Structure formats: C-alpha cells, structure tokens
CSV table of N, CA and C in Angstrom, one decimal:
chain,number,residue,atom,x,y,z
A,1006,MET,N,-8.0,-21.9,2.7
A,1006,MET,CA,-7.5,-20.6,2.4
A,1006,MET,C,-8.3,-19.9,1.3
A,1007,ALA,N,-8.6,-18.7,1.5
A,1007,ALA,CA,-9.3,-17.9,0.5
A,1007,ALA,C,-8.4,-16.8,0.0
A,1008,VAL,N,-8.8,-16.4,-1.2
A,1008,VAL,CA,-8.1,-15.2,-1.8
A,1008,VAL,C,-8.9,-14.0,-1.4
A,1009,ARG,N,-8.2,-13.0,-0.8
A,1009,ARG,CA,-8.8,-11.8,-0.3
A,1009,ARG,C,-8.0,-10.6,-0.9
A,1010,ALA,N,-8.6,-9.4,-0.7
A,1010,ALA,CA,-7.9,-8.2,-1.1
A,1010,ALA,C,-7.8,-7.3,0.1
A,1011,VAL,N,-6.7,-6.6,0.3
A,1011,VAL,CA,-6.5,-5.7,1.4
A,1011,VAL,C,-6.0,-4.4,0.8
A,1012,ARG,N,-6.6,-3.3,1.3
A,1012,ARG,CA,-6.3,-2.0,0.8
A,1012,ARG,C,-5.5,-1.2,1.8
A,1013,GLY,N,-4.8,-0.2,1.3
A,1013,GLY,CA,-4.0,0.7,2.2
A,1013,GLY,C,-3.5,1.9,1.5
A,1014,ALA,N,-3.1,2.9,2.3
A,1014,ALA,CA,-2.6,4.1,1.7
A,1014,ALA,C,-1.8,4.9,2.7
A,1015,VAL,N,-0.9,5.7,2.2
A,1015,VAL,CA,-0.1,6.6,3.1
A,1015,VAL,C,0.2,7.9,2.3
A,1016,GLN,N,0.1,9.0,3.0
A,1016,GLN,CA,0.5,10.3,2.4
A,1016,GLN,C,1.9,10.6,2.8
A,1017,LEU,N,2.7,10.9,1.7
A,1017,LEU,CA,4.1,11.3,1.9
A,1017,LEU,C,4.2,12.8,2.2
A,1018,GLU,N,5.2,13.1,3.0
A,1018,GLU,CA,5.4,14.5,3.3
A,1018,GLU,C,6.1,15.3,2.2
A,1019,ARG,N,6.9,14.5,1.4
A,1019,ARG,CA,7.7,15.1,0.3
A,1019,ARG,C,8.0,14.0,-0.7
A,1020,ASP,N,8.3,14.4,-1.9
A,1020,ASP,CA,8.6,13.4,-3.0
A,1020,ASP,C,10.2,13.2,-3.1
A,1021,GLU,N,10.6,12.3,-2.2
A,1021,GLU,CA,12.1,12.0,-2.2
A,1021,GLU,C,12.2,10.4,-2.1
A,1022,PRO,N,13.1,9.8,-2.9
A,1022,PRO,CA,13.2,8.4,-2.9
A,1022,PRO,C,13.2,7.7,-1.6
A,1023,GLU,N,14.1,8.2,-0.7
A,1023,GLU,CA,14.3,7.5,0.6
A,1023,GLU,C,13.0,7.7,1.5
A,1024,HIS,N,12.4,8.8,1.4
A,1024,HIS,CA,11.1,9.0,2.2
A,1024,HIS,C,10.0,8.1,1.6
A,1025,MET,N,10.0,8.0,0.3
A,1025,MET,CA,9.0,7.1,-0.3
A,1025,MET,C,9.2,5.7,0.2
A,1026,ARG,N,10.5,5.2,0.1
A,1026,ARG,CA,10.8,3.8,0.6
A,1026,ARG,C,10.4,3.6,2.0
A,1027,GLU,N,10.7,4.6,2.9
A,1027,GLU,CA,10.4,4.5,4.3
A,1027,GLU,C,8.9,4.4,4.5
A,1028,GLN,N,8.1,5.3,3.9
A,1028,GLN,CA,6.7,5.3,4.1
A,1028,GLN,C,6.0,4.1,3.5
A,1029,VAL,N,6.3,3.7,2.3
A,1029,VAL,CA,5.7,2.5,1.7
A,1029,VAL,C,6.1,1.3,2.5
A,1030,SER,N,7.3,1.2,2.9
A,1030,SER,CA,7.7,0.1,3.8
A,1030,SER,C,6.9,0.0,5.0
A,1031,ALA,N,6.7,1.1,5.7
A,1031,ALA,CA,5.8,1.2,6.9
A,1031,ALA,C,4.4,0.7,6.6
A,1032,LEU,N,3.9,1.1,5.4
A,1032,LEU,CA,2.5,0.7,5.0
A,1032,LEU,C,2.5,-0.8,4.8
A,1033,LEU,N,3.4,-1.3,4.0
A,1033,LEU,CA,3.4,-2.8,3.8
A,1033,LEU,C,3.6,-3.6,5.0
A,1034,THR,N,4.5,-3.1,5.9
A,1034,THR,CA,4.7,-3.8,7.2
A,1034,THR,C,3.5,-3.8,8.0
A,1035,ALA,N,2.8,-2.7,8.1
A,1035,ALA,CA,1.5,-2.6,8.9
A,1035,ALA,C,0.4,-3.5,8.3
A,1036,VAL,N,0.3,-3.6,7.0
A,1036,VAL,CA,-0.7,-4.5,6.4
A,1036,VAL,C,-0.4,-5.9,6.7
A,1037,LEU,N,0.9,-6.3,6.6
A,1037,LEU,CA,1.2,-7.7,6.9
A,1037,LEU,C,1.0,-8.0,8.4
A,1038,ARG,N,1.4,-7.1,9.3
A,1038,ARG,CA,1.3,-7.3,10.7
A,1038,ARG,C,-0.2,-7.3,11.2
A,1039,ARG,N,-0.9,-6.4,10.7
A,1039,ARG,CA,-2.3,-6.3,11.2
A,1039,ARG,C,-3.2,-7.4,10.7
A,1040,ASN,N,-2.8,-8.1,9.6
A,1040,ASN,CA,-3.5,-9.2,9.1
A,1040,ASN,C,-2.9,-10.5,9.3
A,1041,ALA,N,-1.9,-10.5,10.2
A,1041,ALA,CA,-1.1,-11.8,10.6
A,1041,ALA,C,-0.7,-12.5,9.3
A,1042,LEU,N,0.0,-11.8,8.4
A,1042,LEU,CA,0.4,-12.3,7.2
A,1042,LEU,C,2.0,-12.3,7.1
A,1043,ASP,N,2.5,-13.2,6.3
A,1043,ASP,CA,3.9,-13.0,6.0
A,1043,ASP,C,4.0,-12.9,4.4
A,1044,PRO,N,5.2,-12.5,3.9
A,1044,PRO,CA,5.3,-12.3,2.5
A,1044,PRO,C,4.8,-13.5,1.6
A,1045,ASP,N,4.9,-14.7,2.1
A,1045,ASP,CA,4.5,-15.9,1.3
A,1045,ASP,C,3.0,-15.9,1.1
A,1046,ASP,N,2.2,-15.1,1.9
A,1046,ASP,CA,0.8,-15.0,1.8
A,1046,ASP,C,0.3,-14.0,0.7
A,1047,LEU,N,1.3,-13.3,0.2
A,1047,LEU,CA,1.0,-12.3,-0.9
A,1047,LEU,C,0.9,-13.0,-2.2
A,1048,ILE,N,-0.1,-12.7,-3.0
A,1048,ILE,CA,-0.3,-13.2,-4.3
A,1048,ILE,C,0.2,-12.1,-5.3
A,1049,SER,N,-0.2,-10.9,-5.1
A,1049,SER,CA,0.3,-9.7,-5.9
A,1049,SER,C,0.0,-8.4,-5.2
A,1050,VAL,N,0.7,-7.4,-5.6
A,1050,VAL,CA,0.4,-6.1,-5.0
A,1050,VAL,C,0.4,-5.0,-6.1
A,1051,TRP,N,-0.7,-4.2,-6.1
A,1051,TRP,CA,-0.8,-3.2,-7.1
A,1051,TRP,C,-0.6,-1.9,-6.3
A,1052,PHE,N,0.3,-1.0,-6.8
A,1052,PHE,CA,0.6,0.3,-6.2
A,1052,PHE,C,0.1,1.4,-7.1
A,1053,THR,N,-0.5,2.4,-6.5
A,1053,THR,CA,-0.7,3.6,-7.3
A,1053,THR,C,-0.1,4.8,-6.6
A,1054,ALA,N,0.3,5.8,-7.3
A,1054,ALA,CA,0.8,7.0,-6.7
A,1054,ALA,C,0.2,8.2,-7.4
A,1055,THR,N,-0.1,9.2,-6.7
A,1055,THR,CA,-0.7,10.4,-7.2
A,1055,THR,C,0.4,11.0,-8.2
A,1056,PRO,N,-0.1,11.8,-9.2
A,1056,PRO,CA,0.8,12.3,-10.2
A,1056,PRO,C,1.9,13.2,-9.7
A,1057,ASP,N,1.8,13.7,-8.5
A,1057,ASP,CA,2.9,14.6,-8.0
A,1057,ASP,C,4.0,13.8,-7.4
A,1058,LEU,N,4.0,12.4,-7.4
A,1058,LEU,CA,5.0,11.6,-6.9
A,1058,LEU,C,5.7,10.9,-8.1
A,1059,HIS,N,7.0,11.2,-8.3
A,1059,HIS,CA,7.7,10.7,-9.4
A,1059,HIS,C,9.2,10.4,-9.1
A,1060,SER,N,9.6,10.4,-7.8
A,1060,SER,CA,11.0,10.2,-7.4
A,1060,SER,C,11.4,8.8,-7.4
A,1061,ASP,N,10.5,7.8,-7.3
A,1061,ASP,CA,10.8,6.4,-7.3
A,1061,ASP,C,9.6,5.6,-7.5
A,1062,PHE,N,9.8,4.3,-7.8
A,1062,PHE,CA,8.6,3.4,-7.9
A,1062,PHE,C,8.3,2.9,-6.5
A,1063,PRO,N,7.0,3.0,-6.1
A,1063,PRO,CA,6.6,2.5,-4.8
A,1063,PRO,C,7.0,1.0,-4.6
A,1064,ALA,N,6.9,0.2,-5.6
A,1064,ALA,CA,7.2,-1.2,-5.5
A,1064,ALA,C,8.7,-1.4,-5.1
A,1065,ALA,N,9.6,-0.5,-5.3
A,1065,ALA,CA,11.0,-0.6,-4.9
A,1065,ALA,C,11.1,-0.8,-3.4
A,1066,ALA,N,10.1,-0.3,-2.6
A,1066,ALA,CA,10.1,-0.5,-1.2
A,1066,ALA,C,9.9,-1.9,-0.8
A,1067,ALA,N,8.9,-2.5,-1.6
A,1067,ALA,CA,8.6,-3.9,-1.3
A,1067,ALA,C,9.9,-4.8,-1.6
A,1068,ARG,N,10.6,-4.5,-2.7
A,1068,ARG,CA,11.7,-5.3,-3.0
A,1068,ARG,C,12.8,-5.1,-1.9
A,1069,LYS,N,13.0,-3.9,-1.4
A,1069,LYS,CA,13.9,-3.7,-0.3
A,1069,LYS,C,13.5,-4.5,1.0
A,1070,LEU,N,12.2,-4.7,1.2
A,1070,LEU,CA,11.8,-5.5,2.3
A,1070,LEU,C,12.0,-7.0,2.1
A,1071,GLY,N,12.4,-7.4,0.9
A,1071,GLY,CA,12.7,-8.8,0.6
A,1071,GLY,C,11.5,-9.5,-0.1
A,1072,ILE,N,10.5,-8.7,-0.5
A,1072,ILE,CA,9.4,-9.3,-1.2
A,1072,ILE,C,9.8,-9.3,-2.7
A,1073,THR,N,10.4,-10.4,-3.0
A,1073,THR,CA,11.1,-10.5,-4.4
A,1073,THR,C,10.4,-11.5,-5.3
A,1074,ASP,N,9.5,-12.4,-4.8
A,1074,ASP,CA,8.9,-13.4,-5.7
A,1074,ASP,C,7.4,-13.2,-5.8
A,1075,VAL,N,7.0,-11.9,-5.6
A,1075,VAL,CA,5.6,-11.6,-5.7
A,1075,VAL,C,5.4,-10.6,-6.9
A,1076,PRO,N,4.5,-10.8,-7.8
A,1076,PRO,CA,4.3,-9.8,-8.8
A,1076,PRO,C,3.8,-8.5,-8.3
A,1077,LEU,N,4.5,-7.4,-8.7
A,1077,LEU,CA,4.2,-6.0,-8.2
A,1077,LEU,C,4.0,-5.2,-9.5
A,1078,ILE,N,3.1,-4.2,-9.4
A,1078,ILE,CA,3.0,-3.3,-10.5
A,1078,ILE,C,2.7,-1.9,-9.9
A,1079,CYS,N,3.1,-0.9,-10.6
A,1079,CYS,CA,2.9,0.5,-10.2
A,1079,CYS,C,2.1,1.2,-11.3
A,1080,ALA,N,1.2,2.1,-10.9
A,1080,ALA,CA,0.4,2.9,-11.9
A,1080,ALA,C,0.2,4.3,-11.3
A,1081,GLN,N,-0.2,5.2,-12.1
A,1081,GLN,CA,-0.5,6.5,-11.7
A,1081,GLN,C,-2.0,6.6,-11.3
A,1082,GLU,N,-2.2,7.2,-10.2
A,1082,GLU,CA,-3.6,7.5,-9.8
A,1082,GLU,C,-4.2,8.6,-10.7
A,1083,LEU,N,-5.5,8.6,-10.7
A,1083,LEU,CA,-6.2,9.7,-11.5
A,1083,LEU,C,-5.9,11.1,-10.9
A,1084,ASP,N,-5.7,12.0,-11.8
A,1084,ASP,CA,-5.4,13.4,-11.4
A,1084,ASP,C,-6.7,14.2,-11.2
A,1085,ILE,N,-7.3,14.1,-10.0
A,1085,ILE,CA,-8.6,14.7,-9.7
A,1085,ILE,C,-8.4,16.0,-8.9
A,1086,ALA,N,-9.0,17.0,-9.4
A,1086,ALA,CA,-8.9,18.3,-8.7
A,1086,ALA,C,-9.4,18.2,-7.2
A,1087,GLY,N,-8.6,18.7,-6.3
A,1087,GLY,CA,-8.9,18.6,-4.9
A,1087,GLY,C,-8.5,17.4,-4.2
A,1088,ALA,N,-8.0,16.4,-4.9
A,1088,ALA,CA,-7.6,15.1,-4.3
A,1088,ALA,C,-6.4,15.3,-3.4
A,1089,MET,N,-6.3,14.4,-2.4
A,1089,MET,CA,-5.2,14.5,-1.4
A,1089,MET,C,-3.9,14.3,-2.2
A,1090,PRO,N,-2.9,15.2,-2.0
A,1090,PRO,CA,-1.6,15.1,-2.7
A,1090,PRO,C,-0.7,14.0,-2.1
A,1091,ARG,N,0.3,13.6,-2.9
A,1091,ARG,CA,1.4,12.8,-2.4
A,1091,ARG,C,1.0,11.5,-1.7
A,1092,VAL,N,0.0,10.8,-2.3
A,1092,VAL,CA,-0.5,9.5,-1.7
A,1092,VAL,C,-0.1,8.3,-2.6
A,1093,VAL,N,0.4,7.3,-1.8
A,1093,VAL,CA,0.6,6.0,-2.4
A,1093,VAL,C,-0.4,5.1,-1.8
A,1094,ARG,N,-1.1,4.4,-2.8
A,1094,ARG,CA,-2.1,3.4,-2.4
A,1094,ARG,C,-1.7,2.0,-2.8
A,1095,ILE,N,-2.2,1.0,-2.0
A,1095,ILE,CA,-1.9,-0.4,-2.4
A,1095,ILE,C,-3.2,-1.2,-2.4
A,1096,LEU,N,-3.2,-2.2,-3.3
A,1096,LEU,CA,-4.3,-3.2,-3.3
A,1096,LEU,C,-3.5,-4.5,-3.4
A,1097,ALA,N,-3.5,-5.2,-2.3
A,1097,ALA,CA,-2.8,-6.5,-2.2
A,1097,ALA,C,-3.7,-7.7,-2.2
A,1098,HIS,N,-3.5,-8.6,-3.1
A,1098,HIS,CA,-4.2,-9.9,-3.1
A,1098,HIS,C,-3.5,-10.9,-2.2
A,1099,ILE,N,-4.2,-11.5,-1.3
A,1099,ILE,CA,-3.6,-12.4,-0.3
A,1099,ILE,C,-4.3,-13.7,-0.2
A,1100,GLU,N,-3.6,-14.7,0.3
A,1100,GLU,CA,-4.2,-15.9,0.8
A,1100,GLU,C,-4.3,-15.8,2.3
A,1101,THR,N,-5.5,-16.1,2.8
A,1101,THR,CA,-5.8,-16.0,4.2
A,1101,THR,C,-7.0,-16.8,4.6
A,1102,SER,N,-7.0,-17.1,5.9
A,1102,SER,CA,-8.2,-17.8,6.4
A,1102,SER,C,-9.2,-16.8,7.0
A,1103,LEU,N,-8.8,-15.5,7.0
A,1103,LEU,CA,-9.6,-14.4,7.6
A,1103,LEU,C,-10.9,-14.2,6.7
A,1104,PRO,N,-12.0,-14.1,7.3
A,1104,PRO,CA,-13.2,-13.7,6.5
A,1104,PRO,C,-13.1,-12.2,6.1
A,1105,LYS,N,-13.8,-11.8,5.0
A,1105,LYS,CA,-13.7,-10.4,4.5
A,1105,LYS,C,-13.9,-9.4,5.6
A,1106,SER,N,-14.8,-9.7,6.5
A,1106,SER,CA,-15.1,-8.7,7.6
A,1106,SER,C,-14.0,-8.5,8.6
A,1107,GLU,N,-13.0,-9.4,8.6
A,1107,GLU,CA,-11.9,-9.2,9.5
A,1107,GLU,C,-10.6,-8.8,8.9
A,1108,ILE,N,-10.6,-8.5,7.6
A,1108,ILE,CA,-9.5,-7.9,6.9
A,1108,ILE,C,-9.2,-6.5,7.4
A,1109,ALA,N,-8.0,-6.2,7.8
A,1109,ALA,CA,-7.6,-4.9,8.3
A,1109,ALA,C,-7.0,-4.1,7.2
A,1110,HIS,N,-7.8,-3.2,6.7
A,1110,HIS,CA,-7.3,-2.2,5.7
A,1110,HIS,C,-6.5,-1.1,6.4
A,1111,VAL,N,-5.4,-0.7,5.9
A,1111,VAL,CA,-4.5,0.1,6.7
A,1111,VAL,C,-4.3,1.5,5.9
A,1112,TYR,N,-4.7,2.5,6.6
A,1112,TYR,CA,-4.5,3.9,6.1
A,1112,TYR,C,-3.7,4.7,7.1
A,1113,LEU,N,-2.5,4.9,6.8
A,1113,LEU,CA,-1.6,5.6,7.8
A,1113,LEU,C,-1.6,7.1,7.7
A,1114,GLY,N,-1.5,7.7,8.9
A,1114,GLY,CA,-1.4,9.2,9.0
A,1114,GLY,C,-2.6,9.9,8.4
A,1115,ALA,N,-2.4,10.9,7.7
A,1115,ALA,CA,-3.4,11.7,7.1
A,1115,ALA,C,-4.2,10.9,6.0
A,1116,ALA,N,-3.7,9.8,5.5
A,1116,ALA,CA,-4.4,9.0,4.5
A,1116,ALA,C,-5.6,8.4,5.1
A,1117,ALA,N,-5.7,8.3,6.4
A,1117,ALA,CA,-6.9,7.7,7.1
A,1117,ALA,C,-8.2,8.5,6.7
A,1118,ALA,N,-8.0,9.7,6.3
A,1118,ALA,CA,-9.2,10.5,5.9
A,1118,ALA,C,-9.8,10.1,4.5
A,1119,LEU,N,-9.0,9.3,3.8
A,1119,LEU,CA,-9.5,8.8,2.5
A,1119,LEU,C,-10.6,7.8,2.6
A,1120,ARG,N,-10.5,7.0,3.6
A,1120,ARG,CA,-11.5,5.9,3.8
A,1120,ARG,C,-11.9,5.8,5.3
A,1121,LYS,N,-12.5,6.8,5.8
A,1121,LYS,CA,-12.9,6.7,7.2
A,1121,LYS,C,-13.8,5.5,7.6
A,1122,ASP,N,-14.4,5.0,6.6
A,1122,ASP,CA,-15.3,3.8,6.8
A,1122,ASP,C,-14.6,2.5,7.1
A,1123,ILE,N,-13.3,2.4,6.6
A,1123,ILE,CA,-12.6,1.2,6.8
A,1123,ILE,C,-11.2,1.4,7.4
A,1124,ALA,N,-10.8,2.6,7.5
A,1124,ALA,CA,-9.4,2.8,8.1
A,1124,ALA,C,-9.3,2.3,9.5
A,1125,GLN,N,-8.2,1.6,9.7
A,1125,GLN,CA,-7.9,1.0,11.1
A,1125,GLN,C,-7.2,2.0,11.9
C-alpha cells in the first residue's frame, strides 16, 4: 500500500447547510467509489471553501456519512478576484495500491472547469 492524495471539488448552487451537506457528500462518495476506496482507506481529508460559503463546515458532511475516525480539517480558500464562487475543494490522503497515474480526481458539475487537465 502506498500513501496517495486525491483531489476534488464541487460548486454549490447556494450557501445553505443542507445543500452543502448534500453536495459535499456526493463529492466524497464519488471520490471513494471512483477510486475503489472505503472510509478505512482515508488517512485525512482537508476541506477548503470559498469565502462566500459560511453556512456550515464541509467536514460535517463527512461525519454524517459515518467518517468519524479520520482527521478532518476545514479552511478558507484564497479570495481571488474572478475565482469561481461557492466551491468546496478536498484533498484526501489515502492508502491505496493504485499508482499515481490511476488516481481518479473528482470535479463535479461546473467545478470540472477548475482542473480540465485531471477532472474525471
């Protein structure tokens, strides 16, 4: 097993707690599914949110999914003029036998425009 990192992002339609939980849950679920992972393979997850998102912690969605024994942290993304609004990003450290070239980075919906080079 190797330690790898997997990236992902999702753009929210609105800043509401339930919507954030739904969208972040969908992102985490897609990352796990597309990389054939289960929560035990997670080492840690770093969440960032753009400054216009403040209704809830993105990590709360992970806890609702039952990811309770993995270190999670939330931070605010840089406030860059012209950046895509209402985006939650993740950087998950995982244990996997997949080589780096086979890691599926997940960018859902409009967030796919953030990393056209690696978005699945």
